[in-house]
Coordinates of C-alpha atoms in Angstrom, one line a residue:
M58 CA 12.0 -25.5 119.0
R59 CA 8.7 -23.8 117.2
Q60 CA 10.0 -20.5 119.4
V61 CA 14.0 -20.8 118.4
T62 CA 12.6 -21.4 114.5
I63 CA 11.1 -18.4 114.1
K64 CA 13.0 -16.1 115.4
K65 CA 16.3 -17.4 113.7
K66 CA 14.0 -16.4 110.9
T67 CA 13.3 -13.1 111.6
M68 CA 16.6 -12.4 112.5
K69 CA 18.0 -13.8 109.0
I70 CA 14.4 -11.4 108.2
M71 CA 16.4 -8.8 109.7
T72 CA 20.0 -9.2 109.0
R73 CA 18.8 -9.4 105.5
R74 CA 16.5 -6.2 105.3
F75 CA 19.9 -4.1 107.4
L76 CA 22.9 -5.7 104.4
I77 CA 20.7 -4.5 102.0
V78 CA 20.0 -1.4 103.3
F79 CA 23.4 -0.4 103.8
A80 CA 24.2 -1.5 100.1
L81 CA 21.9 0.7 99.4
L82 CA 22.6 3.9 101.2
V83 CA 26.2 3.1 102.6
L84 CA 28.0 1.7 99.8
P85 CA 28.0 3.7 97.0
F86 CA 28.6 7.1 99.4
S87 CA 32.1 4.4 100.6
L88 CA 32.9 2.9 96.7
T89 CA 32.8 6.7 95.1
G90 CA 34.9 8.5 96.8
W91 CA 37.3 5.9 95.9
N92 CA 36.2 5.3 92.8
E93 CA 37.0 8.9 91.7
N94 CA 41.4 8.2 92.8
E95 CA 41.5 4.3 91.7
V96 CA 39.4 3.1 89.8
C97 CA 41.3 4.2 86.4
S98 CA 44.3 2.8 87.2
A99 CA 42.5 -0.5 88.8
E100 CA 40.6 -0.7 85.5
K101 CA 41.9 -4.0 83.4
S102 CA 39.5 -3.6 80.5
G103 CA 37.5 -1.1 78.7
L104 CA 36.9 0.9 75.4
L105 CA 36.5 4.4 75.6
L106 CA 35.6 7.0 72.7
L107 CA 38.1 9.5 72.4
N108 CA 37.4 12.0 70.2
A109 CA 33.0 12.6 70.5
D110 CA 30.9 13.1 74.1
N111 CA 27.1 14.3 74.5
Y112 CA 27.4 17.7 73.2
R113 CA 29.3 17.0 70.4
V114 CA 27.6 18.5 66.9
I115 CA 28.4 17.7 63.6
E116 CA 27.1 20.3 60.7
K117 CA 24.3 18.8 58.3
G118 CA 26.8 16.0 55.7
K119 CA 30.0 16.0 57.5
K120 CA 31.0 13.5 58.5
L121 CA 33.7 12.2 62.4
R122 CA 36.0 9.8 62.3
L123 CA 36.2 8.3 65.3
K124 CA 39.2 7.5 68.0
Y125 CA 39.0 5.2 70.9
S126 CA 40.4 3.9 74.2
A127 CA 41.0 0.3 74.2
T128 CA 42.7 -1.3 77.5
G129 CA 42.7 -4.7 79.1
N130 CA 40.8 -7.7 76.8
A131 CA 39.1 -4.9 74.6
A132 CA 42.5 -3.7 73.4
N133 CA 43.4 -5.7 70.3
R134 CA 39.7 -6.4 69.4
K135 CA 37.5 -5.4 66.7
I136 CA 36.0 -2.2 67.1
H137 CA 32.2 -3.6 66.2
Y138 CA 29.2 0.5 65.7
K139 CA 26.3 0.7 65.8
S140 CA 23.5 4.0 65.3
S141 CA 20.7 4.2 67.1
N142 CA 19.1 6.5 63.9
R143 CA 20.4 5.8 60.8
R144 CA 18.5 8.7 58.8
V145 CA 20.3 11.2 60.8
A146 CA 23.6 9.4 60.7
T147 CA 25.4 5.9 60.4
V148 CA 28.1 4.7 61.0
S149 CA 30.7 2.6 58.9
E150 CA 32.8 -0.5 60.6
N151 CA 35.5 2.3 60.3
G152 CA 33.7 4.1 63.1
V153 CA 33.1 6.9 60.7
V154 CA 29.9 8.7 61.5
R155 CA 28.4 10.6 58.4
T156 CA 24.9 13.3 59.3
K157 CA 22.3 12.6 57.5
K158 CA 19.9 15.1 58.4
K159 CA 18.9 17.2 62.0
G160 CA 18.7 15.4 64.9
S161 CA 19.4 13.5 67.3
V162 CA 21.1 9.8 67.2
R163 CA 22.9 8.0 69.5
I164 CA 26.6 6.0 68.2
T165 CA 27.4 3.1 70.2
A166 CA 31.0 0.9 70.2
Y167 CA 31.4 -2.4 71.7
V168 CA 33.5 -6.3 70.5
L169 CA 32.2 -9.6 70.7
I170 CA 33.9 -11.8 72.5
K171 CA 32.7 -15.5 72.2
G172 CA 29.9 -13.6 70.3
K173 CA 28.5 -11.8 73.0
K174 CA 29.3 -7.3 72.6
K175 CA 30.8 -6.8 75.9
Y176 CA 32.2 -3.0 77.1
K177 CA 30.0 -1.3 75.1
T178 CA 30.3 2.8 75.5
S179 CA 27.4 4.7 73.5
V180 CA 27.7 8.8 72.7
K181 CA 24.4 11.1 72.1
L182 CA 25.2 13.0 68.9
R183 CA 23.9 16.2 67.1
V184 CA 24.0 17.1 63.4
G185 CA 22.9 20.6 62.9
P186 CA 24.5 23.4 63.2
R187 CA 28.3 24.7 65.7
V188 CA 28.4 27.5 66.9
K189 CA 30.7 30.2 64.3
K190 CA 30.7 32.6 67.1
I191 CA 30.7 33.9 70.8
A192 CA 29.8 37.4 72.1
V193 CA 31.0 38.1 76.1
T194 CA 29.3 41.0 77.7
G195 CA 29.2 42.0 81.0
S196 CA 30.7 44.9 83.2
K197 CA 34.5 45.1 82.6
Y198 CA 35.3 45.9 86.3
V199 CA 34.4 43.7 88.5
R200 CA 35.2 45.2 93.0
T201 CA 37.4 42.8 95.1
G202 CA 35.6 40.3 97.1
A203 CA 32.8 41.6 94.4
V204 CA 31.0 39.3 91.8
S205 CA 30.1 40.3 88.7
S206 CA 28.0 38.5 85.6
L207 CA 29.0 37.5 82.2
K208 CA 26.8 36.9 79.5
A209 CA 27.6 34.9 76.5
T210 CA 25.5 34.7 73.3
V211 CA 25.8 32.0 70.8
Y212 CA 25.5 32.6 67.5
P213 CA 24.3 31.8 65.1
K214 CA 20.7 31.0 67.3
S215 CA 19.6 27.8 65.7
A216 CA 23.2 26.6 67.2
K217 CA 22.5 23.0 68.3
V218 CA 23.9 23.7 71.3
K219 CA 24.9 26.9 73.1
K220 CA 26.3 25.4 76.9
V221 CA 30.0 27.3 77.7
C222 CA 32.8 26.3 79.1
W223 CA 34.3 29.4 80.9
S224 CA 37.8 30.2 81.6
S225 CA 39.9 32.6 83.6
A226 CA 43.0 32.8 82.3
N227 CA 44.9 34.6 85.5
R228 CA 42.6 33.2 88.8
D229 CA 45.3 34.7 91.1
I230 CA 43.1 38.2 89.4
A231 CA 39.0 36.6 89.1
Q232 CA 38.1 33.2 88.6
V233 CA 34.5 32.4 87.3
T234 CA 32.6 29.6 87.4
S235 CA 30.4 27.1 85.6
S236 CA 27.5 30.3 85.2
G237 CA 30.2 32.9 83.9
R238 CA 29.9 34.7 87.5
V239 CA 33.4 36.5 88.0
K240 CA 35.1 37.4 91.6
G241 CA 37.7 39.6 91.3
L242 CA 39.9 38.3 93.9
K243 CA 42.9 41.0 94.0
K244 CA 43.8 44.3 91.5
G245 CA 45.2 43.3 88.2
K246 CA 43.5 42.4 84.4
T247 CA 42.8 39.3 83.3
T248 CA 41.0 37.3 80.1
I249 CA 37.9 34.9 80.6
T250 CA 37.0 33.1 78.3
A251 CA 33.7 31.5 76.7
K252 CA 34.6 27.8 74.9
A253 CA 32.3 26.0 73.1
V254 CA 31.5 22.3 73.7
D255 CA 29.9 21.3 70.8
G256 CA 33.3 20.5 69.0
S257 CA 33.8 24.0 66.4
K258 CA 36.5 25.0 68.9
V259 CA 35.1 28.4 68.9
I260 CA 36.1 30.8 71.9
G261 CA 34.5 34.2 73.3
R262 CA 37.4 36.5 74.8
F263 CA 36.5 39.5 77.8
I264 CA 38.8 41.3 79.4
V265 CA 37.6 41.9 82.8
E266 CA 39.8 44.9 85.6
V267 CA 39.5 43.7 88.9
Y268 CA 40.1 47.6 90.9
D269 CA 40.4 48.0 94.2
F270 CA 38.5 50.4 96.8
S271 CA 35.7 50.8 99.4
I272 CA 33.0 52.9 101.1
D273 CA 35.3 55.1 102.1
D274 CA 37.3 56.0 99.0
T275 CA 34.0 58.3 98.3
L276 CA 31.2 60.3 99.9
W277 CA 27.7 58.1 98.8
V278 CA 24.7 60.1 98.9
A279 CA 20.5 58.2 98.9
H280 CA 18.7 59.3 96.4
R281 CA 15.2 59.9 98.0
G282 CA 16.9 58.3 100.9
L283 CA 17.4 54.7 99.9
H284 CA 13.9 53.6 98.9
V285 CA 15.0 51.3 96.5
S286 CA 14.3 49.0 100.4
A287 CA 11.0 52.2 101.2
T288 CA 9.7 53.8 99.3
E289 CA 11.1 57.6 98.0
N290 CA 11.2 60.5 99.9
T291 CA 9.4 59.0 103.2
A292 CA 10.9 58.9 106.6
E293 CA 11.6 54.7 106.5
A294 CA 13.7 55.4 103.1
F295 CA 15.8 57.9 104.4
R296 CA 15.9 55.9 107.7
Q297 CA 16.9 53.0 105.7
A298 CA 20.2 54.7 104.3
G299 CA 20.7 55.9 107.5
Q300 CA 20.9 51.8 108.8
A301 CA 23.0 51.5 105.7
Q302 CA 25.8 54.0 106.4
F303 CA 26.1 56.9 104.1
W304 CA 27.3 59.7 104.4
G305 CA 23.9 62.1 103.1
C306 CA 20.6 62.1 102.0
E307 CA 18.9 63.9 99.2
C308 CA 15.6 64.7 99.3
D309 CA 13.5 67.2 97.8
V310 CA 11.5 70.4 99.7
R311 CA 8.3 72.5 98.6
Q312 CA 6.1 74.1 100.5
T313 CA 2.4 73.3 101.3
K314 CA -0.6 76.0 101.3
D315 CA -0.2 76.8 104.7
G316 CA 3.3 77.5 103.9
E317 CA 4.7 74.4 106.1
L318 CA 7.6 72.4 104.6
V319 CA 7.2 68.8 103.3
I320 CA 9.0 66.4 101.1
N321 CA 8.1 65.2 97.4
H322 CA 9.9 65.4 94.6
D323 CA 6.5 65.4 92.5
D324 CA 4.3 69.0 92.6
S325 CA 0.5 66.3 93.0
F326 CA 1.7 63.7 95.3
A327 CA 0.3 61.6 92.0
R328 CA 3.0 59.2 91.1
V329 CA 4.0 58.3 94.9
F330 CA 0.7 58.3 96.6
N331 CA -1.4 57.7 94.2
V332 CA -3.5 61.0 95.3
D333 CA -3.9 64.1 92.7
Q334 CA -3.1 66.5 94.9
L335 CA -0.9 69.3 94.2
V336 CA 1.2 69.6 97.3
N337 CA 0.8 73.4 97.4
E338 CA -3.5 73.6 97.1
M339 CA -2.9 71.3 100.3
T340 CA -2.1 72.8 103.8
A341 CA -0.3 70.6 106.4
E342 CA -3.2 69.8 108.2
E343 CA -5.3 68.0 105.2
I344 CA -2.2 66.7 104.8
R345 CA -2.1 65.3 107.9
N346 CA -6.0 64.2 108.9
H347 CA -5.6 62.9 105.3
D348 CA -6.9 58.6 105.4
V349 CA -3.1 58.1 103.1
L350 CA -1.1 60.3 102.9
G351 CA -1.3 61.2 106.9
S352 CA 0.4 57.9 107.9
K353 CA 3.4 58.1 105.0
V354 CA 4.5 61.7 103.9
C355 CA 7.0 62.8 105.8
F356 CA 7.9 66.0 106.2
F357 CA 11.4 68.4 106.6
E358 CA 11.8 68.6 110.6
E359 CA 11.5 65.1 110.5
Y360 CA 13.6 64.5 108.0
L361 CA 16.2 66.7 109.2
D362 CA 15.8 64.7 112.9
I363 CA 17.2 61.3 110.8
C364 CA 19.5 62.6 109.4
Y365 CA 20.9 64.5 113.2
S366 CA 19.9 60.4 114.1
Y367 CA 22.3 58.8 111.9
H368 CA 24.5 61.1 112.0
M369 CA 23.4 61.9 107.6
I370 CA 24.4 64.8 105.7
P371 CA 21.5 66.7 104.3
A372 CA 20.9 66.9 101.3
V373 CA 18.4 69.2 100.0
E374 CA 16.9 70.3 96.5
L375 CA 15.1 73.3 96.5
K376 CA 11.9 72.2 93.6
E377 CA 10.7 75.5 93.3
Q378 CA 11.5 77.7 90.9
A379 CA 10.7 80.4 92.9
M380 CA 11.0 80.1 96.1
P381 CA 9.4 82.4 99.0
E382 CA 11.2 83.7 100.8
E383 CA 10.1 83.2 103.8
A384 CA 9.9 79.2 103.0
V385 CA 13.6 79.5 102.3
K386 CA 14.7 81.6 105.7
K387 CA 12.6 78.6 107.1
A388 CA 14.3 75.9 105.7
V389 CA 17.8 77.4 106.8
K390 CA 16.4 78.2 110.4
M391 CA 15.0 74.9 110.7
V392 CA 18.7 72.8 110.0
L393 CA 19.6 75.4 112.4
E394 CA 17.6 74.3 114.8
T395 CA 17.4 70.7 114.7
S396 CA 19.9 69.8 117.4
I397 CA 18.8 71.9 120.2
R398 CA 15.8 69.9 119.2
N399 CA 17.1 66.9 119.2
G400 CA 19.2 67.1 122.7
G401 CA 22.3 69.0 121.6
D402 CA 23.7 72.6 122.0
E403 CA 23.8 76.5 119.8
E404 CA 27.6 75.0 118.4
S405 CA 25.9 71.8 116.9
G406 CA 23.1 73.2 115.9
W407 CA 25.9 76.0 114.0
S408 CA 28.1 72.7 112.3
F409 CA 25.0 70.5 111.4
L410 CA 23.7 74.0 109.3
E411 CA 27.6 74.4 107.7
S412 CA 27.9 70.5 107.5
T413 CA 24.5 71.0 105.7
Y414 CA 24.7 71.5 101.5
W415 CA 21.8 72.7 99.2
I416 CA 21.2 72.0 95.6
S417 CA 18.8 73.0 93.0
F418 CA 18.0 73.3 89.6
Y419 CA 17.0 76.9 90.1
D420 CA 19.9 79.4 90.1
D421 CA 17.3 82.2 91.6
S422 CA 16.5 79.9 93.9
L423 CA 19.8 78.7 95.3
S424 CA 21.4 82.9 95.1
R425 CA 19.0 84.1 97.3
L426 CA 19.7 80.9 99.7
Q427 CA 23.3 81.9 99.7
G428 CA 22.4 85.2 99.9
H429 CA 20.4 84.8 103.7
I430 CA 22.4 82.8 105.0
I431 CA 25.2 83.7 104.3
S432 CA 23.7 88.2 105.5
E433 CA 22.0 86.3 108.4
Y434 CA 24.4 83.5 109.9
G435 CA 28.0 84.6 108.7
I436 CA 27.8 81.0 106.9
D437 CA 28.8 80.6 103.1
P438 CA 26.7 77.8 102.3
Q439 CA 27.5 75.0 100.3
C440 CA 25.1 75.0 97.1
T441 CA 25.5 73.3 94.2
Y442 CA 24.1 74.3 91.1
L443 CA 22.5 71.1 89.6
V444 CA 23.2 70.5 85.8
S445 CA 20.5 69.4 83.6
K446 CA 21.2 70.2 80.5
R447 CA 22.4 67.0 78.0
S448 CA 24.4 68.9 75.1
Q449 CA 28.6 69.2 76.4
S450 CA 28.3 73.3 74.9
E451 CA 24.3 73.6 77.4
A452 CA 26.8 71.7 80.0
L453 CA 30.0 74.2 79.8
K454 CA 26.8 77.2 80.1
A455 CA 25.7 75.8 83.8
L456 CA 29.1 75.5 84.4
D457 CA 29.2 79.4 83.8
I458 CA 26.2 80.5 85.6
A459 CA 27.7 78.3 89.0
I460 CA 30.5 80.2 88.0
A461 CA 28.7 83.4 88.4
N462 CA 26.8 82.9 91.0
G463 CA 29.2 81.8 93.4
F464 CA 27.6 78.0 94.2
D465 CA 30.2 75.8 95.7
G466 CA 29.7 72.6 92.8
I467 CA 28.2 70.9 90.2
S468 CA 26.3 67.7 90.2
V469 CA 25.9 66.3 86.8
N470 CA 24.1 63.0 85.4
K471 CA 27.0 60.7 85.1
K472 CA 26.3 60.3 81.8
Y473 CA 26.7 64.0 80.7
A474 CA 29.6 64.6 82.6
F475 CA 32.7 65.1 79.6
D476 CA 35.7 65.5 80.4
N477 CA 35.9 69.5 79.8
L478 CA 33.2 69.4 82.0
I479 CA 35.4 67.9 84.3
K480 CA 38.1 70.0 84.3
K481 CA 37.0 73.4 83.2
S482 CA 35.6 72.5 87.0
K483 CA 38.7 71.6 88.3
E484 CA 40.1 74.3 86.7
E485 CA 37.8 76.6 88.5
G486 CA 37.8 75.0 91.4
L487 CA 33.9 73.5 91.8
P488 CA 33.5 70.3 93.6
V489 CA 32.0 68.2 91.1
D490 CA 29.1 65.7 92.3
L491 CA 28.0 62.7 89.7
W492 CA 24.5 61.3 90.4
S493 CA 23.6 57.4 88.6
F494 CA 19.6 57.3 89.5
K495 CA 18.1 53.3 88.8
D496 CA 22.1 52.0 88.5
T497 CA 22.2 48.5 89.9
V498 CA 24.7 48.2 92.6
S499 CA 27.2 46.8 89.2
D500 CA 26.8 50.2 87.7
N501 CA 27.5 52.3 90.5
N502 CA 30.5 50.5 90.9
L503 CA 31.8 50.5 86.7
M504 CA 31.2 54.6 86.4
Y505 CA 33.3 54.3 90.2
A506 CA 36.1 53.0 88.4
D507 CA 36.1 55.0 85.4
M508 CA 36.5 57.6 86.9
K509 CA 39.1 56.5 89.1
K510 CA 40.5 55.5 84.9
K511 CA 39.8 58.9 84.0
G512 CA 41.2 61.2 86.5
W513 CA 38.1 62.5 88.5
D514 CA 36.7 62.6 91.9
P515 CA 33.9 63.5 92.5
A516 CA 33.3 65.2 95.3
H517 CA 29.9 63.1 96.0
I518 CA 28.5 61.1 94.2
T519 CA 24.0 60.1 94.3
V520 CA 22.3 57.1 93.7
D521 CA 19.4 54.9 94.4
F522 CA 21.6 51.3 95.4
K523 CA 23.5 51.1 98.7
P524 CA 27.1 51.0 97.2
F525 CA 28.8 47.4 97.4
Q526 CA 26.1 45.2 98.7

């Protein structure tokens, strides 16, 4: 008999525990789904403040008359109010809030039924400066399928609540999240709005244009390899560029003490590899046997092999102002022999040489290389003159140098690609390359959108980041 009683008590305890766990874990979720759709229409009694929420700000010395909605048993009854801090703000019997000093205060509204406070509702009000202006900044262009970010700066900086609510005038063109991230959906323009939530009704507007283009719309060149993923001008950076499907891969060629060709932008290994040695004062063997440089420095032959294996076009920059004739000849021959070295045929090697394009800030080195390839191989090489001039007049003089030398194009920093420079270059039949180093992906996309609007048609664009990642 005693065992039966113990079993019954145990079952009751277990049942009670199960019901508690069920109530805690299951019911909140099922009721939440129901409440979201049903409570508002099913609720018979309630009190709701209409013109104040927890973001509402009232300036010092100002007042606010509270508006409310009372339903069911709360309707047609006198509404009572209470302030949690009368030194910050008081509230009258009629629901008029009067502010006294900066701070926060909670205003509670309720009705009395049989001497008891019923249907209480409250709101936290802030007393202080309100928003006067909202400046929205960010990229005015976004590609279809891509995302960019906008920033809303609220003035004055002392504003009590800086939160804004984002919205898009045309959600078919672009949508915006609560944090200001804009996603382009289809080509067109729409106004993105940032609205203050502090009751000031201040709005900041920003027009976003969604454009549509793909990675195939232009030819992208990796600057010193994809060196945001690996050390610049190294074999790994060049492989990363190949894996990212860049059309071309740029490198910087210098000569060692014994005439070998090595890849390095500076005349010293100090900046990149922290080895304070000049490139032209070390032999190839010394570089290969060096504790640090041996495993990191890439030689020209390896660079060419990587380009060939990934079907990337070599973009070879001659770094020396007076590159020796033998070094120039050696570079050209190595390009020609790349195909044979990788199991291809002689015809493929000639094609690789024809597609390689050579660039330099030094017209003398570039001109000598051009003359050698024409006389020795009968090929008119792709030689592009790098324009480093920042003023329009200097840039135009550089264009004249390119024209006089019979070069195939100019390459210019996108910051200094003036309209008249592009126009004259087009008139002369010289393709224009643009470079935009250290720019982010969104910067590059913005640059390309600007070019499309201006009618520019660059032959190549050299960048640090993968386009459209």
